[in-house]
Coordinates of N, CA and C in Angstrom, one line a residue:
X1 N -54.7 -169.7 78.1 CA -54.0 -170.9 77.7 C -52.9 -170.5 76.7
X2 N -51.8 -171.2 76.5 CA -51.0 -170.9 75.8 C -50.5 -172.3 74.7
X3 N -49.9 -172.2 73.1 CA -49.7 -173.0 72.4 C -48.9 -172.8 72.3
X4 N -48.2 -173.8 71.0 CA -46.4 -173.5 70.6 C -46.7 -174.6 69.6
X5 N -45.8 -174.3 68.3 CA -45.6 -175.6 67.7 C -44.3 -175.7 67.7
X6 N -44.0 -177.3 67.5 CA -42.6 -178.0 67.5 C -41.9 -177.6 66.9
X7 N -42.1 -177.7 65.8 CA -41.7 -177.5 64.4 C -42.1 -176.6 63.6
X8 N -42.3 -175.6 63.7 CA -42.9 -174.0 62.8 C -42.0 -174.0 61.4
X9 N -40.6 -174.5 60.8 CA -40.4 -174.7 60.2 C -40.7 -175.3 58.9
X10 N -41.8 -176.3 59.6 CA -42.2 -177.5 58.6 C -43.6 -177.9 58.1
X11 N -44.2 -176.6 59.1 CA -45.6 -175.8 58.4 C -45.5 -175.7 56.7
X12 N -44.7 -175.0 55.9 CA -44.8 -174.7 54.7 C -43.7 -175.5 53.9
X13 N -43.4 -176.8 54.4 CA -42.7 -177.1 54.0 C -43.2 -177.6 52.2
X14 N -42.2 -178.1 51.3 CA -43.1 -178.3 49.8 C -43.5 -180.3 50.3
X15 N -44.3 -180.5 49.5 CA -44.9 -181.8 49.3 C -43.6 -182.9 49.2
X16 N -43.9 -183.8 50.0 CA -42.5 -184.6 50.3 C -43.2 -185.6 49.4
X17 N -42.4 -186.2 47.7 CA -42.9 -187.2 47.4 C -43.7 -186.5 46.1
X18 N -43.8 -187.5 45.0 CA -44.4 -187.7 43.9 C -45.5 -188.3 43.0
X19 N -46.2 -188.1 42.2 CA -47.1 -188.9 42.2 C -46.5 -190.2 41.1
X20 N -47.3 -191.3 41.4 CA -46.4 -192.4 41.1 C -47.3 -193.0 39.8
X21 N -46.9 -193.1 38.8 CA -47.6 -193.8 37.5 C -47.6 -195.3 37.7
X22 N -48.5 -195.6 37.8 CA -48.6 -197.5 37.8 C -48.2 -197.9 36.4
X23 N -49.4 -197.7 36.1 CA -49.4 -198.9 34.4 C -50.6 -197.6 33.3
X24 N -50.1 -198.3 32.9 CA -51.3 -197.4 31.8 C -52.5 -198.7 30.5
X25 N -53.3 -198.3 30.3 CA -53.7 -199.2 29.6 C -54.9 -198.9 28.9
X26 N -54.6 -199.3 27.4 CA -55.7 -199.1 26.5 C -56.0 -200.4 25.2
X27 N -57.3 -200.6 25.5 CA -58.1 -201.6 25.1 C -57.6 -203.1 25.9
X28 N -57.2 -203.7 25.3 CA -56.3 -205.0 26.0 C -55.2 -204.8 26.4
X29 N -54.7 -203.9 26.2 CA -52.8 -203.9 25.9 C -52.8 -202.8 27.3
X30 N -51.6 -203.7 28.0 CA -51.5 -203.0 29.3 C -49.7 -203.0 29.7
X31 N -49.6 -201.7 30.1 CA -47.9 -201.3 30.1 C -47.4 -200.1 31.1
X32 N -46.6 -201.5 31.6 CA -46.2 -200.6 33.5 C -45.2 -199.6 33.3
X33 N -45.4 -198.9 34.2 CA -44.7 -197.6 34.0 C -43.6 -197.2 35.2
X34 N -42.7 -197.0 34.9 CA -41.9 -196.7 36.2 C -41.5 -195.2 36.6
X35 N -41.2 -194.8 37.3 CA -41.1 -193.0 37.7 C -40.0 -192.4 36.7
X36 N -40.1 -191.7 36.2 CA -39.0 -191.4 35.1 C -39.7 -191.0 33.8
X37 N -39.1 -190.7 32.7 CA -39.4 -190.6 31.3 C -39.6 -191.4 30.6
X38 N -40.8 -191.8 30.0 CA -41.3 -193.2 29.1 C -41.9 -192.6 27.6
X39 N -41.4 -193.3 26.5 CA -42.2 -193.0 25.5 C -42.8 -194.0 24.8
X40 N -44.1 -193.8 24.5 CA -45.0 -195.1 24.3 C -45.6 -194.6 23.2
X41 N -46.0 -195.8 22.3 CA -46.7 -195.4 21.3 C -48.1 -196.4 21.2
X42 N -49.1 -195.5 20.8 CA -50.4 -196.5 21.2 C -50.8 -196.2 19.5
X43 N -51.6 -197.4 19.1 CA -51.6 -197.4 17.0 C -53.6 -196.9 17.8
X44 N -53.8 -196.4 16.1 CA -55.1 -195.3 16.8 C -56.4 -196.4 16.6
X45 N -57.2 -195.7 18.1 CA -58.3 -197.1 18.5 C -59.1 -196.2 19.0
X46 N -60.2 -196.9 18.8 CA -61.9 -195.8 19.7 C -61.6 -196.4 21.4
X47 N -60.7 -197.2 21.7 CA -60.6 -197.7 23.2 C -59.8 -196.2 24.2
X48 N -60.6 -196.2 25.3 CA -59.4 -194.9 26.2 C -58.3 -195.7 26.4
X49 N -57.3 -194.3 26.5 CA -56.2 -194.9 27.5 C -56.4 -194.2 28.9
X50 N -56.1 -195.3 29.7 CA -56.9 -195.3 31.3 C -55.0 -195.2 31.8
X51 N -54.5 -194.2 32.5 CA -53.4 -194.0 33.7 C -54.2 -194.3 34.8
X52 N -53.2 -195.4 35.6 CA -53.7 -195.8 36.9 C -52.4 -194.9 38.1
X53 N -52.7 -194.0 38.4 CA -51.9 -193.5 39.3 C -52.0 -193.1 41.0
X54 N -50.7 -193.0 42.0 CA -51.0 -193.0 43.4 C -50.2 -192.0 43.6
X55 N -50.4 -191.4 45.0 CA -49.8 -190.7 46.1 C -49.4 -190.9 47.0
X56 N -48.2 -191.3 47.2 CA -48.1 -191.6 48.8 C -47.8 -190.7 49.3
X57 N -48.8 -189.8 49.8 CA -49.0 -188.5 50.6 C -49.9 -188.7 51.4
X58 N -49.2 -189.0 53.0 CA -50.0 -188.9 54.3 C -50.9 -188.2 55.0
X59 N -49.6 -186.8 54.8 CA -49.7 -185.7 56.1 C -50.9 -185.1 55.7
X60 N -52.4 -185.0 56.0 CA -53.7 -184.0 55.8 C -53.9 -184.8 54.5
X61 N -54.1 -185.9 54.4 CA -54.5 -186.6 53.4 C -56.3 -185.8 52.7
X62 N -56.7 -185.1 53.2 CA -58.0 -184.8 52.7 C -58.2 -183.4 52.3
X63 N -56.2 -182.9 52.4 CA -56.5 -181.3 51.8 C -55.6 -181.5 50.8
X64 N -54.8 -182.9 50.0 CA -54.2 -183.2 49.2 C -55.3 -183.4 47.6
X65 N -54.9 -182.9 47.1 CA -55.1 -183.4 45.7 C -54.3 -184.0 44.3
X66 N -55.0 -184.7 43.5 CA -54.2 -184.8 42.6 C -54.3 -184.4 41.3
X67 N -53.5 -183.3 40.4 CA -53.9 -182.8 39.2 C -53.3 -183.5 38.2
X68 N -53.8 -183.5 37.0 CA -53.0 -183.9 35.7 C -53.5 -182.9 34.8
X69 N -52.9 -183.2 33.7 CA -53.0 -182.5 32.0 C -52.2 -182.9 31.1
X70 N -52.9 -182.7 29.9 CA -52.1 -183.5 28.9 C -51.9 -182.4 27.8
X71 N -50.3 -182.2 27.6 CA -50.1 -180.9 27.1 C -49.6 -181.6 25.5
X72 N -50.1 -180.6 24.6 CA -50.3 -181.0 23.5 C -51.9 -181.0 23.1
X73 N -52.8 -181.5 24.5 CA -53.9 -181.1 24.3 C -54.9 -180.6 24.6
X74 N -54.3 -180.5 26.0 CA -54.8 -179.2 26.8 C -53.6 -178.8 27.9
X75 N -53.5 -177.9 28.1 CA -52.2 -177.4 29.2 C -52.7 -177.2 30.4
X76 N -54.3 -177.1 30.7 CA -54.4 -176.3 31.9 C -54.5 -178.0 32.8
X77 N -54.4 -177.7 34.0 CA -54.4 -178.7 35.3 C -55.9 -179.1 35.7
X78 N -56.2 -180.0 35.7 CA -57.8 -180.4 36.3 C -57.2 -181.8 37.1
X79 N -58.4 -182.1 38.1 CA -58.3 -182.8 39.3 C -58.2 -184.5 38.9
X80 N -57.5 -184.9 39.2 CA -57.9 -186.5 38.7 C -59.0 -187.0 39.5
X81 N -59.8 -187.7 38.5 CA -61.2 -189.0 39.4 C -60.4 -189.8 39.6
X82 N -60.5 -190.1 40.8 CA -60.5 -191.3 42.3 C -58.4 -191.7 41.5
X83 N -58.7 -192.7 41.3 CA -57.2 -193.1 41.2 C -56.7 -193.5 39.8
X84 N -57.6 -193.1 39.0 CA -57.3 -193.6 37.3 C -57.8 -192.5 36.6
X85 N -56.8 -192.2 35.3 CA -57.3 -191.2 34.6 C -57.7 -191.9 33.3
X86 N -58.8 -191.2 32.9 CA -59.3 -191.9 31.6 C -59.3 -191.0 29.9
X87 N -58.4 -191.2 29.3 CA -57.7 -190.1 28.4 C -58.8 -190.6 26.9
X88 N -59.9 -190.2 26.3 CA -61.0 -190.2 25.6 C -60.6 -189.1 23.8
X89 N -60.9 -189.7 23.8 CA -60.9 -188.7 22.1 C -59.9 -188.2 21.6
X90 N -58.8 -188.6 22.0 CA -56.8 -187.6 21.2 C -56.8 -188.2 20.2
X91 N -57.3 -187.2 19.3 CA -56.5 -187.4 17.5 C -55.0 -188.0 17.7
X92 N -54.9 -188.7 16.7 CA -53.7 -188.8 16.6 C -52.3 -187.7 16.6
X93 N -51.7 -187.9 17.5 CA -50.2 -187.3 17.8 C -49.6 -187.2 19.0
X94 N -48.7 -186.0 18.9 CA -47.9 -186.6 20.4 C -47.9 -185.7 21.4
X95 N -48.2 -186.5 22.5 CA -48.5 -185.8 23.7 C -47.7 -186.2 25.0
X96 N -47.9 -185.3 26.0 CA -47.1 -185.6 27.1 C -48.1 -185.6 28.6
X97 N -48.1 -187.0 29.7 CA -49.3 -186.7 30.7 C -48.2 -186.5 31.6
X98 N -48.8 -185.6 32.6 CA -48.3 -184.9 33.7 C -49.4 -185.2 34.5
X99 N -48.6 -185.2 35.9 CA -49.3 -185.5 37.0 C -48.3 -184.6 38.5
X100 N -49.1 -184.0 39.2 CA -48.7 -183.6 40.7 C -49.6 -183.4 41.6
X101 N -49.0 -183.2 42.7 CA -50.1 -183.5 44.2 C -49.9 -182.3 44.4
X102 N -51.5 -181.3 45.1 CA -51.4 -179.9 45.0 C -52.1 -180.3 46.3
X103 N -51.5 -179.5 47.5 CA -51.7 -179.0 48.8 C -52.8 -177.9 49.0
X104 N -54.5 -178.1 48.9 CA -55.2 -176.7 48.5 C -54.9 -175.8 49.8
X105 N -54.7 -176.4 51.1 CA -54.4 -175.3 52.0 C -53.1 -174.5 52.1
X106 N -52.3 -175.3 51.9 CA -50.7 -174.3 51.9 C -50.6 -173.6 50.0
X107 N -51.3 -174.5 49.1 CA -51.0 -173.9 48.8 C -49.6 -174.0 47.4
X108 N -49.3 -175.5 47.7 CA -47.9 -176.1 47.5 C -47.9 -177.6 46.3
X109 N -47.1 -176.9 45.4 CA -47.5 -178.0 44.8 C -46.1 -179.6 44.7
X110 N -46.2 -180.4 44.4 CA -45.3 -181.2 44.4 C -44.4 -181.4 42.6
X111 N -43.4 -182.4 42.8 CA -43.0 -181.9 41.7 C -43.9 -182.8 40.4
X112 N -43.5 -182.6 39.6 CA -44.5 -183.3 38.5 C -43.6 -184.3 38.0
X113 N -44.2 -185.3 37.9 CA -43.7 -186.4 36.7 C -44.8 -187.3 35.9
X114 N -44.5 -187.7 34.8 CA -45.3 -187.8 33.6 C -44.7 -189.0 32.8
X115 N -45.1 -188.8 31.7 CA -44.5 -189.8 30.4 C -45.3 -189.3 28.6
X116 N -44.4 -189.4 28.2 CA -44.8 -189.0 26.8 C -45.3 -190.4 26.3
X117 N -46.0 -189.8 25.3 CA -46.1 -190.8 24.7 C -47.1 -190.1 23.0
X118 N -47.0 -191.3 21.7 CA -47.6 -190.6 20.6 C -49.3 -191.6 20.1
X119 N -50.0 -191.3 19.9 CA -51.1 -191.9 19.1 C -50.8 -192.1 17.4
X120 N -50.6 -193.3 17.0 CA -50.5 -193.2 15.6 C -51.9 -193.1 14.8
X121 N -51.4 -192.6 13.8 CA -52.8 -192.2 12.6 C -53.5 -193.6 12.1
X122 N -54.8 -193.4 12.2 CA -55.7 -194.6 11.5 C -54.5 -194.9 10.3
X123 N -55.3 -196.5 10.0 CA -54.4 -196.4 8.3 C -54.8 -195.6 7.2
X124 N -56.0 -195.4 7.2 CA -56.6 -194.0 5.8 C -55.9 -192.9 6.1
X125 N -54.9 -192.7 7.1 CA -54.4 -191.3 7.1 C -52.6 -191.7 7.6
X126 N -52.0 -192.5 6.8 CA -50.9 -192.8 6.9 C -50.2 -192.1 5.7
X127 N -48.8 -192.4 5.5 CA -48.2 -191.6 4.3 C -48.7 -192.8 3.4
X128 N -48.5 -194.0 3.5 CA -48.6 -195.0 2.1 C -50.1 -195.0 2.0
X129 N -50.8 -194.5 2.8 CA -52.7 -194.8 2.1 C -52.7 -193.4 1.6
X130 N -52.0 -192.4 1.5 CA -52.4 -190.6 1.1 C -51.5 -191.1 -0.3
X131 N -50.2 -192.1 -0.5 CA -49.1 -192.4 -1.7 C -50.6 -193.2 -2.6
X132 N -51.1 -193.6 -2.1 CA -51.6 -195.2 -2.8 C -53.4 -194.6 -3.1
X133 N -53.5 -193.4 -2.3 CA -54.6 -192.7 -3.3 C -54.2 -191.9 -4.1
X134 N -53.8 -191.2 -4.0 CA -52.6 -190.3 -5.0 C -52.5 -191.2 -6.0
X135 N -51.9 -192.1 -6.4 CA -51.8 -192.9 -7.2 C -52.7 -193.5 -8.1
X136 N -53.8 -193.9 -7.2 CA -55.2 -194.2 -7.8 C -55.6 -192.9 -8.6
X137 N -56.1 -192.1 -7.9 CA -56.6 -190.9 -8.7 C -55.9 -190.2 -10.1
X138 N -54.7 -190.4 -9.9 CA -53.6 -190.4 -11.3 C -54.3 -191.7 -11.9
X139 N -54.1 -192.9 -11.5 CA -54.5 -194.0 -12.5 C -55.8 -193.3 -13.0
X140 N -56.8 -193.5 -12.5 CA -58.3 -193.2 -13.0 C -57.9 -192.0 -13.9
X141 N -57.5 -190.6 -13.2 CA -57.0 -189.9 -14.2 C -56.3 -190.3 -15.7
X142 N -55.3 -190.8 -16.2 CA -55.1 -191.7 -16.9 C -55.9 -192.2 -17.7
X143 N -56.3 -193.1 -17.2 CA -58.1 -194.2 -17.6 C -58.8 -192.7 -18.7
X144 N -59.1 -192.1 -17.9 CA -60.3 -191.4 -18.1 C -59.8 -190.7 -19.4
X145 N -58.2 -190.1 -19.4 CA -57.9 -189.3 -20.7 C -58.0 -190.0 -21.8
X146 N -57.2 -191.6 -21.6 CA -56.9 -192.6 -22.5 C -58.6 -192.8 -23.5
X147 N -59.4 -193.3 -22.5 CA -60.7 -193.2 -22.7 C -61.0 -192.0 -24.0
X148 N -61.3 -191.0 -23.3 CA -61.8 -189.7 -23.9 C -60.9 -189.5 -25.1
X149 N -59.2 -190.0 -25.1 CA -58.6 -189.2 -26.7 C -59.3 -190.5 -27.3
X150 N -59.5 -192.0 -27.0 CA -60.0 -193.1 -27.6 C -61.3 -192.7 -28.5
X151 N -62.4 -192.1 -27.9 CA -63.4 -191.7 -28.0 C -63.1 -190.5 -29.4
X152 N -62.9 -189.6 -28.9 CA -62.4 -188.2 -30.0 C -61.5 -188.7 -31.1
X153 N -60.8 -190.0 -31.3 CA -60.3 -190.4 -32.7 C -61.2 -191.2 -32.8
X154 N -62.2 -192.2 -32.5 CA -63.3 -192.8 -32.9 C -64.4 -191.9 -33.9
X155 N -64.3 -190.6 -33.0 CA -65.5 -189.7 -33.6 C -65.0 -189.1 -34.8
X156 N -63.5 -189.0 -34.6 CA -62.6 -188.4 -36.3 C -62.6 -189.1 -37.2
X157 N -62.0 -189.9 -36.7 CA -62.2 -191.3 -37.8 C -63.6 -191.4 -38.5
X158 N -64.9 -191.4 -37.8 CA -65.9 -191.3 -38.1 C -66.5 -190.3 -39.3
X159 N -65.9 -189.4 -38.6 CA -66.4 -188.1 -39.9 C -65.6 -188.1 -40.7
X160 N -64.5 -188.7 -40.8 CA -63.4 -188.4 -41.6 C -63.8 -189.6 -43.1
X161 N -64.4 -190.6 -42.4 CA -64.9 -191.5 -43.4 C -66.0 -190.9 -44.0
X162 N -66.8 -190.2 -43.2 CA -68.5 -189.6 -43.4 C -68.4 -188.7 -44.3
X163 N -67.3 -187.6 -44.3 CA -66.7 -186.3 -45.3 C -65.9 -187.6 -46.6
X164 N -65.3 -188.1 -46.4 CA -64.9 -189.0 -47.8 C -65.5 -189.6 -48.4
X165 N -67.4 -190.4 -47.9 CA -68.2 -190.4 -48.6 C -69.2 -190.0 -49.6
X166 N -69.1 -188.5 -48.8 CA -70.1 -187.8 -49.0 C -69.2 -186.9 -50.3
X167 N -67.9 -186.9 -50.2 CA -67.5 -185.9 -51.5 C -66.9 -187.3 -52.8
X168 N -66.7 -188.0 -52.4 CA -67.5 -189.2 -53.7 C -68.7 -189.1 -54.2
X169 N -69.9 -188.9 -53.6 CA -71.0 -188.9 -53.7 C -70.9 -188.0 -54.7
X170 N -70.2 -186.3 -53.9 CA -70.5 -185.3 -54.6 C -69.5 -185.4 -55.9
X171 N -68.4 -185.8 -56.3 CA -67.9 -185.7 -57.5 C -68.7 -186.8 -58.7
X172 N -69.3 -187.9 -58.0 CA -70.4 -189.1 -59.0 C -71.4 -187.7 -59.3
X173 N -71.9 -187.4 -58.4 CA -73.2 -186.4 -59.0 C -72.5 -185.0 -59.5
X174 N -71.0 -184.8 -59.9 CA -70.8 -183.7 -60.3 C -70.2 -184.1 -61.6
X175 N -69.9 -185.5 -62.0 CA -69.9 -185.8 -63.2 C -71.1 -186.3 -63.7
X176 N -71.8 -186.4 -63.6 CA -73.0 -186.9 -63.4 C -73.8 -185.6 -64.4
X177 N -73.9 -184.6 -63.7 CA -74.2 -183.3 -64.2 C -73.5 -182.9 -65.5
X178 N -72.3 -183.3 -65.5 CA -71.1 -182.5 -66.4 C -72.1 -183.4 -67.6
X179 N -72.0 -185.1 -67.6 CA -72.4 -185.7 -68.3 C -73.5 -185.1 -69.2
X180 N -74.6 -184.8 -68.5 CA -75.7 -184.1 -68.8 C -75.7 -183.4 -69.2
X181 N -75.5 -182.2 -68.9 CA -75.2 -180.9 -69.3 C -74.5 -180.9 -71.0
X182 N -73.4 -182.0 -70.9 CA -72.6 -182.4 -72.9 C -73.4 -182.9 -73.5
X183 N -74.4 -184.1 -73.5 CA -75.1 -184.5 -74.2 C -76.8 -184.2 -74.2
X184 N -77.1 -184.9 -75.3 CA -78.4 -184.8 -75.5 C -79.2 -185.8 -74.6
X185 N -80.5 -185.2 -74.2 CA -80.8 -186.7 -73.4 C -81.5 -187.4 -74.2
X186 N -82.1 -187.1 -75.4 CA -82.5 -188.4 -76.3 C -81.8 -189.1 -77.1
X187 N -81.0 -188.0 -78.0 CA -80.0 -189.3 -79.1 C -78.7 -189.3 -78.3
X188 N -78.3 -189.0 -77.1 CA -77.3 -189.0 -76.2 C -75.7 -188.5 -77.0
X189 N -76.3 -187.4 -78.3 CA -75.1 -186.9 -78.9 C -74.1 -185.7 -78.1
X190 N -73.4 -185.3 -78.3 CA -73.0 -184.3 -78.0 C -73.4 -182.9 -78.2
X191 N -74.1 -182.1 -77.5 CA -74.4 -181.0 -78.2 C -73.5 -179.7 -78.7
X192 N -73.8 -178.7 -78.8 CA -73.0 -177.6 -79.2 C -72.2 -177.2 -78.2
X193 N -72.3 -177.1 -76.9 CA -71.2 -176.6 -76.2 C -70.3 -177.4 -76.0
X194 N -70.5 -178.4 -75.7 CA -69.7 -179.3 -75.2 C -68.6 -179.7 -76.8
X195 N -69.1 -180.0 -78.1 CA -68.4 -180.3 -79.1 C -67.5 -178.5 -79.3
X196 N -67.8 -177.5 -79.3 CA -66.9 -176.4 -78.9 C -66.0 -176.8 -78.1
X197 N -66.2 -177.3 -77.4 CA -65.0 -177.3 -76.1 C -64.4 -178.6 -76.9
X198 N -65.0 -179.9 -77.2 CA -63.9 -180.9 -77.7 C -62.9 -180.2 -78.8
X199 N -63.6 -179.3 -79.8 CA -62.4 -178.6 -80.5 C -61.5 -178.0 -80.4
X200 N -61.7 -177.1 -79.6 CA -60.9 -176.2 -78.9 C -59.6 -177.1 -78.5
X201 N -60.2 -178.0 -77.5 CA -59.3 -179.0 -76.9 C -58.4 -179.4 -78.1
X202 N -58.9 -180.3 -79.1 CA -58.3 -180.7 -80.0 C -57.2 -179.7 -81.1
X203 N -57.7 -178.5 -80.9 CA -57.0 -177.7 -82.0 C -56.0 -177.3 -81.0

């Protein structure tokens, strides 16, 4: 027997055609997408973002596949499930999804198209919640010194009256003594030392 093909040309030809982005959608919020460059921004949620994408790729429809990856958070290529991709756990930042139709028998890939897009940060990790604890912690800081020099001139103050009692005390009981010491404790005269010293003084 003998064969031929028509067209031997068009055996290795590359993938005629694109993979096509529908819409994308996470939690409620749903946003069509058209072939080209798109930049979207999704505000940060525990909801996936689900890409609903197609191929209109006929020819050996069952040796066609379709790859994506999302670079920024992973680069390598894995297979998409059935016709939607479901994008789970991206910290906030910015990423880009790619998608192409890979031929496993030839071998051939198609060209890629995608759409960027960014996840914004919870609000505990925005610039004005990181300004506005910053701030707090200076206030309390503040508070706390205000407090504590309050405290430490309370305690000065305190001794400072406690030492100005206590050497009143001591000069009452150190005339007190002197008194004693000059006179007699029964006829309350002046004794001999003390009348030395008045003369002395006086002369």
């Amino acid at each position: 027997g003998a064969s031929h093909v028509l067209a031997p040309e068009a055996l290795f030809e590359p993938i005629r055609g694109t993979v096509i982005l529908e819409e994308v959608r996470s939690g409620l919020r749903t946003l069509p997408l058209a072939a080209g460059e798109n930049n979207l921004t999704f505000p940060w949620t525990r909801d996936a973002i689900e890409v609903l994408l197609s191929a209109p790729v006929y020819r050996l429809r069952s040796a066609m596949r379709i790859e994506y990856r999302v670079t920024g958070f992973d680069d390598r290529w894995g297979p998409a499930p059935a016709d939607a991709v479901r994008l789970t756990g991206l910290p906030p930042g910015a990423y880009r999804f790619e998608a192409r139709v890979v031929d496993r028998d030839l071998g051939v890939e198609s060209p890629v198209t995608g759409f960027s897009f960014e996840i914004e940060p919870p609000w505990w990790r925005t610039p004005q919640a990181y300004a506005v604890a910053i701030i707090g912690v200076l206030g309390v800081g503040l508070l706390a010194h205000r407090w504590r020099v309050r405290q430490v001139t309370r305690h000065a103050a305190a001794l400072e009256a406690l030492v100005r009692e206590r050497t009143q005390e001591l000069e009452a009981s150190r005339e007190q003594l002197r008194e004693l010491a000059s006179r007699d404790a029964l006829t309350g005269a002046w004794n001999r030392r003390a009348l030395m010293e008045i003369l002395e003084r006086e002369l």
